[in-house]
């Protein structure tokens, strides 16, 4: 459900590349996409309208069309007996719903809980890089600034970035997009609503979801979310503050080098570190600039990057389904 | 000196727009730019070669052609009796050389010290926003992530960003630039050499220069410098940690609203905050996203943006000259 979005297309590619055991693939979207097709294993699959009826009768339903659509249709899918894996924010903070990054908290999955939420993309990428460090000591606080790509806003925001950039280079009239600042060669504070405390919704998701995923309601998180003119893959600067003295840079590097879903790219001599270009199309979260925080003996700083559409969304959802089936069967 | 660079062009425009009291303007550059012209007050000024002889015989010499050129030629200018204002890193950390942001530490200027350094652009923008807060309490630590524009690398890096972006949009062969990653729709850790501690030169400049400008050698600074695909103006996320409890958000907003060189743009309802597009061409540093650090009672977080070519370079240099002349005459 949500097959025509930027994440939807990644789902179909992943089903194919991971040889996901599909007997019948049904692609659903809103009524205006009905009749379009997406290729799967060399054949076009026609998109049908998402309705309470059409989301029923499947073994697994992946939702990736925003919180409103998930709230409207996920109950029908669940009632029909499907395993429902939801990419939206609709159910993430429901205490009855597991919020899962398989490398981090696969143990939150139980056979009975058939509605599972995929965390916010920025939170997933952060958790994959940070969770392994808990083996070295308790974490007190995370300090994060994000460099989020257009893909987090969906295909329409990616198109807006391309069209606005083209307009600047051609010196033609610049497009406008509801509520977004100019985007070509520009960046802006994440365009979600700001609450009373001054944090935007994206930042609050990172804070609250990180706590839930790590099972640590006292975790402190300082975060600023910024959208940059990058098409795909999110980058984050991260300082991890430990409760005792921080582990050494070498201890951190060693543990990250074998951490699941992590790829260390940290070549100081060549100045070669994670970038969104390197992260795009990769399932791993890239980690580099590993160093002791020069301002705090309890801190370790990192630069991380991950593909928002893959590990930040579709791949994490598919991995949840694979993990659930491996643990509990259908 | 350095008239043909991205900063050099801004100098000439500022001399005109600020009605800088010039009797005779001499533009110097390397030999390959000799004979080119820049317009000043409606007339073309022919660029001459920078030599030990040609930097002598002026009241004020502004250097903006990198540390190597400054080291080679600034002594000759000084010996001839000129006031020398140097945009490069060559003399910044020399204890005998004032490192000045006029809004912050004009008191570091003395009549006798005729060589004055302009700080690193990222440090200037940071200091303009942070220094006013010292009236509210002692600062313990700054936590900074930067979103630095191509202009910090000079006109050649700006051209590379434009040409690489054009190549991506036209699906043509992409240009390469010595040691830089792909730049179109990409970002990368600042491309300066990394030292033993894992910090790059840009980050060490921010740390050391901030301490010198504020006269606080114990100031703690956590900083990660990143180059983003923005042509002009640097953005920074900043958390200021105070030694006691942090001042309230309102106290911070009130003091920033009247701080010299600062413009507060902080409209939560409209999601309207500092961006590099808004900062470009402006002399002020823009400050927004003012909020209490949700993770620390001692912290205040900010998002700031400033024009790297103006306040981060040429404007700060011209302001130093104006301030020196106002205090001490020629």
XYZ file of C-alpha atoms in Angstrom:
660
model
C 0.000 0.000 0.000
C 1.603 3.227 -1.268
C 3.261 1.517 -4.205
C 3.707 4.633 -6.328
C 5.689 6.608 -3.771
C 9.473 6.865 -3.612
C 9.529 4.196 -0.891
C 6.995 1.992 -2.699
C 9.275 1.576 -5.694
C 12.094 0.485 -3.360
C 9.854 -2.168 -1.817
C 9.223 -3.810 -5.159
C 12.934 -3.760 -6.022
C 13.807 -5.275 -2.645
C 11.206 -8.046 -2.983
C 13.002 -9.005 -6.155
C 16.639 -8.534 -5.094
C 16.147 -10.295 -1.738
C 14.062 -13.027 -3.318
C 11.291 -12.326 -0.824
C 9.037 -15.436 -0.897
C 6.045 -13.942 -2.727
C 3.313 -16.088 -4.196
C 1.145 -13.147 -5.221
C 2.109 -9.471 -5.166
C -0.678 -6.904 -4.927
C 0.235 -3.260 -5.401
C -2.155 -0.704 -3.920
C -2.253 3.068 -4.087
C -4.733 5.910 -4.095
C -7.397 6.001 -6.804
C -5.447 8.401 -9.041
C -2.693 5.799 -9.556
C -5.003 2.933 -10.440
C -3.966 1.283 -13.700
C -0.307 2.353 -13.556
C 2.183 -0.477 -13.380
C 5.458 -1.307 -11.646
C 7.813 -4.002 -12.935
C 8.328 -7.079 -10.756
C 10.411 -10.000 -11.992
C 10.177 -8.807 -15.565
C 6.413 -8.361 -15.662
C 4.283 -5.272 -15.100
C 2.083 -5.433 -12.008
C -1.025 -3.264 -12.291
C -1.754 -0.963 -9.354
C -5.174 -1.288 -7.720
C -7.032 1.087 -5.469
C -6.389 0.792 -1.738
C -9.692 0.176 0.041
C -10.796 -1.667 3.175
C -11.606 -4.603 0.907
C -8.389 -4.603 -1.120
C -6.073 -4.507 1.924
C -7.691 -7.733 3.143
C -6.832 -11.292 2.186
C -3.032 -10.995 2.195
C -0.412 -12.664 4.418
C 1.598 -9.477 4.844
C 0.616 -5.882 4.126
C 3.248 -3.148 4.018
C 1.861 0.364 4.470
C 3.849 3.306 3.167
C 1.406 6.079 2.341
C 1.422 8.321 5.389
C -0.199 8.208 8.809
C -3.707 9.148 7.679
C -3.924 6.275 5.206
C -2.428 3.844 7.696
C -4.947 4.824 10.372
C -7.771 4.393 7.885
C -6.802 1.044 6.409
C -4.423 -0.835 8.723
C -7.252 -2.048 11.015
C -9.018 -3.790 8.118
C -5.798 -5.524 7.080
C -5.120 -6.615 10.654
C -8.662 -7.916 11.128
C -8.277 -10.063 8.048
C -5.331 -11.754 9.751
C -2.441 -10.122 7.906
C 0.892 -9.244 9.418
C 0.895 -5.441 9.051
C 4.148 -3.528 8.803
C 3.602 0.202 8.855
C 6.115 2.761 7.654
C 4.089 5.722 8.908
C 4.138 7.455 12.269
C 0.514 6.405 12.990
C 1.160 3.689 15.574
C 4.818 4.110 16.467
C 4.350 5.408 19.987
C 1.473 3.033 20.840
C 2.860 0.958 23.735
C 1.195 -2.139 22.247
C 3.000 -1.763 18.924
C 6.602 -2.931 18.527
C 8.822 -0.248 16.968
C 11.593 -2.243 15.401
C 15.023 -1.908 13.856
C 15.912 -5.598 13.476
C 19.654 -5.130 14.165
C 18.759 -3.305 17.390
C 15.603 -4.655 18.997
C 14.352 -7.733 17.156
C 13.449 -8.970 20.654
C 10.557 -6.470 20.680
C 8.810 -8.697 18.127
C 6.301 -11.188 19.533
C 4.160 -13.635 17.649
C 0.933 -12.048 18.889
C 1.690 -8.453 17.937
C 0.812 -8.473 14.258
C 1.017 -4.704 13.790
C 4.627 -3.545 13.723
C 5.864 -0.007 13.142
C 8.915 1.024 11.179
C 10.604 3.938 12.956
C 11.303 7.366 11.533
C 14.114 7.215 8.962
C 16.455 9.518 10.876
C 15.940 7.492 14.050
C 16.616 4.164 12.288
C 19.927 5.342 10.838
C 20.937 6.781 14.215
C 20.007 3.624 16.122
C 21.923 1.274 13.815
C 25.099 3.282 14.451
C 24.601 4.010 18.150
C 23.168 0.784 19.568
C 26.378 -1.283 19.203
C 28.198 1.229 21.406
C 25.984 0.292 24.366
C 28.128 -2.830 24.693
C 30.952 -0.454 25.728
C 29.060 1.527 28.357
C 25.734 3.098 29.251
C 24.740 6.023 27.068
C 23.596 9.201 28.796
C 22.928 11.548 25.887
C 22.970 11.822 22.125
C 23.698 15.118 20.370
C 22.559 15.018 16.757
C 22.355 17.400 13.829
C 20.814 16.069 10.643
C 21.450 16.699 6.974
C 18.252 15.165 5.581
C 17.638 14.529 1.924
C 14.646 15.433 -0.215
C 13.604 11.778 -0.367
C 12.322 12.060 3.198
C 9.576 14.300 1.835
C 8.706 11.797 -0.890
C 8.956 11.871 -4.668
C 7.252 15.281 -4.891
C 9.937 16.974 -2.801
C 12.690 15.241 -4.794
C 11.077 16.588 -7.978
C 10.872 20.054 -6.444
C 14.602 20.018 -5.658
C 15.473 18.956 -9.207
C 13.117 21.432 -10.859
C 14.184 24.330 -8.638
C 17.851 23.555 -9.283
C 17.219 23.356 -13.031
C 15.455 26.723 -12.886
C 18.392 28.364 -11.099
C 20.917 26.987 -13.593
C 18.748 27.987 -16.559
C 17.826 31.319 -14.968
C 14.158 30.541 -15.571
C 11.124 31.018 -13.300
C 11.500 29.064 -10.112
C 8.821 26.593 -9.040
C 7.091 26.938 -5.696
C 6.080 24.168 -3.344
C 3.492 24.528 -0.600
C 5.200 25.899 2.455
C 8.733 24.973 1.460
C 11.475 27.595 1.101
C 13.491 27.817 -2.113
C 15.403 24.537 -2.257
C 18.079 24.854 -4.965
C 21.479 25.367 -3.324
C 19.641 26.095 -0.081
C 18.768 24.276 3.144
C 16.145 24.775 5.822
C 15.000 23.699 9.258
C 12.866 20.555 8.835
C 9.432 21.605 7.602
C 7.280 19.967 10.256
C 5.192 21.824 12.816
C 6.988 23.288 15.819
C 5.637 22.482 19.273
C 5.594 24.633 22.407
C 9.092 23.631 23.445
C 10.478 24.796 20.122
C 11.161 21.320 18.723
C 9.644 20.270 15.431
C 7.771 17.005 14.909
C 10.711 15.346 13.201
C 12.981 16.128 16.144
C 10.418 14.862 18.645
C 10.136 11.626 16.661
C 13.898 11.129 16.855
C 13.837 11.738 20.617
C 10.815 9.615 21.491
C 11.437 6.792 19.053
C 15.104 6.456 20.058
C 13.983 6.030 23.660
C 11.399 3.407 22.722
C 13.723 1.435 20.413
C 16.519 1.360 22.982
C 14.075 0.726 25.830
C 15.601 3.658 27.693
C 12.959 6.269 28.575
C 15.579 8.415 30.327
C 17.855 8.742 27.276
C 18.684 12.393 26.662
C 18.642 13.548 23.055
C 19.641 16.954 21.690
C 18.635 17.084 18.027
C 18.252 19.618 15.254
C 16.719 18.414 11.992
C 17.667 20.205 8.787
C 16.702 19.466 5.196
C 19.609 19.831 2.741
C 19.642 19.898 -1.088
C 20.562 16.237 -1.401
C 18.250 13.892 -3.296
C 18.667 10.711 -1.323
C 20.294 9.453 1.896
C 20.412 11.220 5.234
C 23.610 12.289 6.974
C 23.902 12.982 10.703
C 26.581 14.343 13.012
C 26.365 12.416 16.264
C 28.068 12.822 19.619
C 27.452 9.943 22.032
C 27.928 10.854 25.697
C 28.488 7.908 28.014
C 27.566 7.749 31.706
C 31.154 6.961 32.678
C 34.295 7.809 30.799
C 33.885 7.206 27.081
C 35.400 4.116 25.484
C 38.480 4.784 23.385
C 38.260 5.666 19.734
C 39.810 2.265 18.936
C 37.249 0.378 21.018
C 34.473 2.217 19.191
C 35.988 1.531 15.788
C 36.497 -2.142 16.570
C 32.940 -2.681 17.710
C 31.448 -0.752 14.776
C 33.524 -2.733 12.273
C 31.644 -5.902 13.180
C 28.276 -4.335 14.025
C 25.328 -5.608 11.964
C 24.155 -3.185 9.303
C 27.170 -0.902 9.794
C 29.998 -0.152 7.382
C 32.913 1.887 8.709
C 34.325 4.413 6.209
C 36.946 6.339 8.114
C 40.078 7.047 6.088
C 41.658 10.163 7.548
C 44.642 10.179 5.196
C 42.413 10.260 2.111
C 39.740 12.389 3.795
C 37.310 9.663 2.821
C 34.220 9.497 5.026
C 30.502 8.753 4.737
C 28.587 10.873 2.232
C 25.014 10.606 0.978
C 26.384 9.699 -2.469
C 28.220 6.709 -0.977
C 25.210 5.720 1.140
C 22.670 5.878 -1.706
C 21.549 2.442 -2.795
C 23.295 0.741 0.129
C 21.545 -1.176 2.862
C 24.227 -0.428 5.457
C 24.585 2.662 7.581
C 27.984 4.243 6.897
C 29.960 5.475 9.918
C 33.115 7.594 9.987
C 34.872 10.572 11.554
C 35.139 8.387 14.667
C 36.930 10.479 17.299
C 36.990 11.336 20.959
C 34.945 14.459 21.710
C 37.619 17.106 22.252
C 35.235 18.991 24.571
C 34.156 16.162 26.859
C 35.918 13.035 28.213
C 32.563 11.215 28.147
C 31.956 11.760 24.438
C 32.619 10.088 21.106
C 31.734 11.871 17.867
C 30.677 10.279 14.578
C 29.504 11.209 11.098
C 26.925 8.757 9.760
C 24.956 8.378 6.530
C 22.219 5.997 5.471
C 19.855 5.572 2.556
C 16.569 7.049 3.718
C 14.521 5.046 1.213
C 16.246 1.734 2.004
C 17.406 1.254 5.608
C 15.395 4.343 6.587
C 12.168 2.857 5.192
C 11.594 -0.018 2.747
C 14.565 -2.205 3.667
C 13.896 -1.928 7.394
C 10.260 -2.918 6.767
C 11.233 -5.940 4.654
C 13.807 -6.966 7.278
C 11.078 -6.834 9.923
C 8.930 -9.189 7.843
C 11.873 -11.524 7.276
C 12.753 -11.522 10.984
C 9.160 -12.110 12.069
C 8.779 -15.059 9.688
C 12.106 -16.505 10.733
C 11.116 -16.329 14.401
C 7.440 -17.198 14.230
C 6.670 -18.507 10.740
C 3.700 -16.935 9.007
C 45.479 41.725 -2.650
C 43.482 38.793 -3.995
C 41.092 40.994 -5.950
C 39.964 38.342 -8.407
C 38.752 35.841 -5.802
C 35.187 35.433 -4.613
C 36.002 37.511 -1.524
C 37.942 40.112 -3.518
C 34.899 41.038 -5.576
C 32.921 41.545 -2.359
C 35.604 43.915 -1.040
C 35.262 46.200 -4.036
C 31.462 46.215 -3.776
C 31.663 46.987 -0.047
C 34.120 49.865 -0.587
C 31.500 51.377 -2.841
C 28.335 50.563 -0.866
C 29.822 51.663 2.468
C 31.440 54.705 0.920
C 34.790 53.635 2.316
C 37.007 56.754 2.190
C 39.283 55.776 -0.680
C 41.533 58.242 -2.435
C 43.222 55.645 -4.608
C 42.223 52.010 -4.993
C 44.886 49.528 -6.095
C 43.775 46.015 -6.995
C 46.416 43.294 -6.807
C 46.363 39.627 -7.745
C 48.657 36.939 -9.049
C 50.384 37.454 -12.377
C 47.816 35.506 -14.375
C 45.086 38.048 -13.536
C 47.125 41.125 -14.476
C 45.232 43.324 -16.910
C 41.760 42.136 -15.899
C 39.492 44.815 -14.447
C 36.894 45.169 -11.702
C 34.350 47.984 -11.709
C 34.584 50.544 -8.891
C 32.291 53.599 -8.847
C 31.426 53.112 -12.492
C 34.986 52.803 -13.779
C 37.107 49.756 -14.490
C 40.130 49.375 -12.217
C 42.964 47.430 -13.819
C 44.445 44.625 -11.744
C 48.207 44.727 -11.125
C 50.574 42.025 -10.030
C 51.070 41.541 -6.299
C 54.761 41.906 -5.475
C 56.776 43.130 -2.518
C 56.966 46.472 -4.284
C 53.306 46.778 -5.236
C 51.971 45.997 -1.736
C 53.964 48.967 -0.417
C 52.986 52.629 -0.362
C 49.337 52.219 0.703
C 47.519 53.324 3.877
C 45.646 50.037 4.232
C 46.283 46.694 2.557
C 43.650 43.953 2.683
C 45.020 40.459 2.004
C 42.660 37.788 0.790
C 44.666 35.292 -1.246
C 45.469 32.498 1.183
C 48.020 31.976 3.932
C 51.025 31.397 1.652
C 50.595 34.716 -0.169
C 49.959 36.551 3.087
C 53.114 35.170 4.668
C 55.107 36.156 1.599
C 53.846 39.703 1.160
C 52.297 41.011 4.382
C 55.702 41.831 5.946
C 56.568 44.172 3.059
C 53.238 45.964 3.374
C 53.680 46.326 7.129
C 57.240 47.615 6.790
C 56.037 50.309 4.447
C 53.777 51.549 7.240
C 50.424 50.202 6.039
C 47.643 48.930 8.251
C 47.437 45.280 7.153
C 44.197 43.364 7.492
C 44.638 39.709 6.640
C 41.807 37.351 5.753
C 44.023 34.273 5.763
C 44.920 31.906 8.583
C 48.615 32.909 8.406
C 48.842 35.051 11.554
C 45.586 34.346 13.386
C 47.024 32.382 16.274
C 50.096 34.630 16.702
C 49.658 36.056 20.215
C 50.906 39.436 18.964
C 48.200 39.669 16.290
C 44.677 40.782 17.208
C 42.024 38.386 15.863
C 38.979 40.566 15.598
C 35.242 40.437 15.082
C 34.385 44.099 15.710
C 31.009 43.393 17.371
C 32.742 40.995 19.768
C 36.267 42.104 20.606
C 37.012 45.507 19.121
C 38.919 46.070 22.371
C 41.621 43.704 21.074
C 42.617 46.437 18.602
C 45.482 48.667 19.682
C 47.040 51.533 17.769
C 50.436 49.823 17.672
C 49.361 46.461 16.305
C 49.127 47.230 12.601
C 48.695 43.623 11.483
C 45.189 42.389 12.259
C 43.746 38.996 11.376
C 40.216 38.266 10.218
C 39.032 35.000 11.810
C 37.864 31.899 10.000
C 34.434 32.471 8.453
C 32.683 29.763 10.467
C 34.156 31.153 13.685
C 33.098 34.738 12.893
C 29.479 33.764 12.268
C 29.452 31.664 15.444
C 30.993 34.413 17.570
C 28.548 37.106 16.432
C 25.643 34.913 17.569
C 27.178 33.489 20.746
C 29.052 36.414 22.284
C 25.940 38.425 23.286
C 24.776 35.472 25.396
C 27.775 35.882 27.690
C 25.910 38.804 29.249
C 23.443 36.191 30.585
C 25.965 33.789 32.106
C 29.369 32.186 31.648
C 29.595 29.762 28.738
C 31.098 26.348 29.401
C 30.826 24.643 26.027
C 29.684 25.106 22.459
C 28.374 22.193 20.383
C 28.411 23.038 16.681
C 27.681 21.280 13.405
C 28.273 23.266 10.256
C 26.571 23.352 6.873
C 29.263 25.217 4.937
C 28.813 26.577 1.461
C 31.023 26.203 -1.584
C 32.074 29.854 -1.321
C 34.333 28.922 1.586
C 36.490 27.079 -0.926
C 36.598 30.086 -3.242
C 35.262 30.742 -6.728
C 36.732 27.502 -8.105
C 34.724 25.345 -5.697
C 31.563 27.351 -6.411
C 32.127 26.705 -10.133
C 32.669 23.008 -9.444
C 29.353 22.785 -7.598
C 27.513 24.501 -10.446
C 29.205 22.457 -13.179
C 28.749 19.160 -11.361
C 25.086 19.934 -10.748
C 24.593 20.883 -14.385
C 26.223 17.606 -15.440
C 23.877 15.571 -13.232
C 20.790 17.333 -14.549
C 21.945 16.993 -18.162
C 23.200 13.443 -17.589
C 26.560 14.429 -19.070
C 30.107 13.610 -17.917
C 30.730 14.876 -14.444
C 33.681 17.167 -13.754
C 36.308 16.227 -11.182
C 38.025 18.528 -8.744
C 41.296 17.719 -6.996
C 40.529 15.722 -3.901
C 36.859 16.705 -3.614
C 34.071 14.114 -3.668
C 31.204 14.468 -6.136
C 29.440 17.668 -5.069
C 26.081 17.809 -6.889
C 23.296 16.870 -4.456
C 25.978 15.575 -2.098
C 27.800 16.762 1.015
C 31.073 15.805 2.662
C 33.203 16.228 5.752
C 35.213 19.446 5.363
C 38.092 18.760 2.978
C 40.964 19.928 5.169
C 43.659 17.657 6.586
C 42.763 15.583 9.646
C 45.104 15.721 12.637
C 45.985 13.008 15.142
C 42.961 13.667 17.332
C 40.642 13.138 14.386
C 39.681 16.803 13.960
C 40.219 18.530 10.640
C 41.941 21.894 10.257
C 38.687 23.766 9.828
C 37.354 22.355 13.097
C 40.582 23.187 14.939
C 40.350 26.758 13.631
C 36.834 27.087 14.999
C 37.968 25.746 18.380
C 41.170 27.765 18.747
C 39.948 30.987 17.187
C 36.757 31.008 19.263
C 38.883 30.767 22.407
C 41.143 33.602 21.289
C 38.310 35.903 20.179
C 36.386 35.406 23.423
C 39.576 35.538 25.513
C 38.568 32.244 27.115
C 41.271 29.588 26.654
C 39.230 27.065 28.651
C 36.164 27.265 26.380
C 35.082 23.781 25.344
C 34.024 23.353 21.721
C 32.569 20.257 20.061
C 32.475 20.872 16.329
C 31.958 18.940 13.106
C 32.500 20.817 9.848
C 30.621 19.665 6.772
C 30.515 21.126 3.272
C 27.009 21.175 1.759
C 25.864 21.852 -1.822
C 24.998 25.479 -1.133
C 26.730 28.211 -3.115
C 26.981 30.936 -0.543
C 26.407 31.487 3.198
C 27.225 29.102 6.014
C 24.642 27.607 8.373
C 25.428 26.187 11.816
C 23.492 24.322 14.489
C 24.703 25.569 17.857
C 24.052 24.468 21.411
C 25.412 26.830 24.048
C 25.999 25.213 27.443
C 26.240 27.629 30.363
C 28.199 27.081 33.564
C 25.081 27.549 35.680
C 21.482 27.001 34.650
C 20.826 28.330 31.179
C 18.989 31.629 30.741
C 15.407 31.296 29.549
C 14.538 31.154 25.885
C 12.927 34.597 26.265
C 16.031 36.109 27.820
C 18.099 34.745 24.961
C 15.669 36.037 22.339
C 15.528 39.477 23.946
C 19.274 39.887 24.082
C 19.790 38.618 20.528
C 17.134 40.979 19.172
C 19.274 43.977 20.094
C 22.695 42.383 19.600
C 24.946 44.119 17.059
C 25.215 42.312 13.739
C 22.438 39.870 14.632
C 19.011 39.515 13.044
C 16.537 37.173 14.745
C 14.385 35.145 12.318
C 12.393 32.805 14.493
C 8.792 32.415 13.377
C 7.599 29.024 14.591
C 4.066 29.376 13.258
C 5.291 29.987 9.701
C 8.273 27.647 10.082
C 10.408 30.582 8.999
C 13.995 30.400 10.192
C 17.490 31.294 8.980
C 18.537 29.775 5.651
C 21.589 30.395 3.499
C 19.301 31.915 0.846
C 18.074 34.502 3.370
C 21.595 35.142 4.672
C 23.184 35.624 1.239
C 24.012 39.242 0.558
C 23.269 40.274 4.145
C 25.784 41.685 6.569
C 23.968 40.354 9.630
C 24.158 36.888 11.102
C 20.662 35.377 11.157
C 19.611 33.518 14.311
C 16.552 31.334 14.886
C 15.258 28.027 16.289
C 15.966 29.566 19.717
C 14.966 26.959 22.282
C 15.942 25.383 25.566
C 18.016 22.241 25.046
C 15.544 19.460 25.808
C 18.441 17.232 26.925
C 20.229 19.581 29.305
C 19.038 22.332 31.694
C 22.271 24.230 31.011
C 21.747 24.444 27.261
C 20.206 26.714 24.666
C 20.055 25.625 21.019
C 20.151 27.865 17.956
C 20.237 27.668 14.153
C 22.384 30.415 12.635
C 23.323 31.487 9.111
C 25.698 34.118 7.788
C 27.119 35.165 4.455
C 30.550 33.583 4.289
C 31.836 36.109 1.738
C 30.511 39.134 3.640
C 30.477 38.867 7.440
C 32.607 35.730 7.176
C 35.299 37.543 5.213
C 35.215 40.872 3.321
C 32.704 42.735 5.485
C 34.436 41.756 8.720
C 37.743 42.968 7.261
C 36.290 46.305 6.159
C 34.619 46.714 9.565
C 37.999 46.148 11.224
C 39.489 48.936 9.102
C 36.584 51.254 9.896
C 36.834 50.481 13.608
C 40.597 50.983 13.699
C 40.340 54.336 11.930
C 37.496 55.442 14.180
C 39.524 54.603 17.300
C 43.008 55.617 16.231
C 42.757 57.582 12.983
C 45.075 56.485 10.195
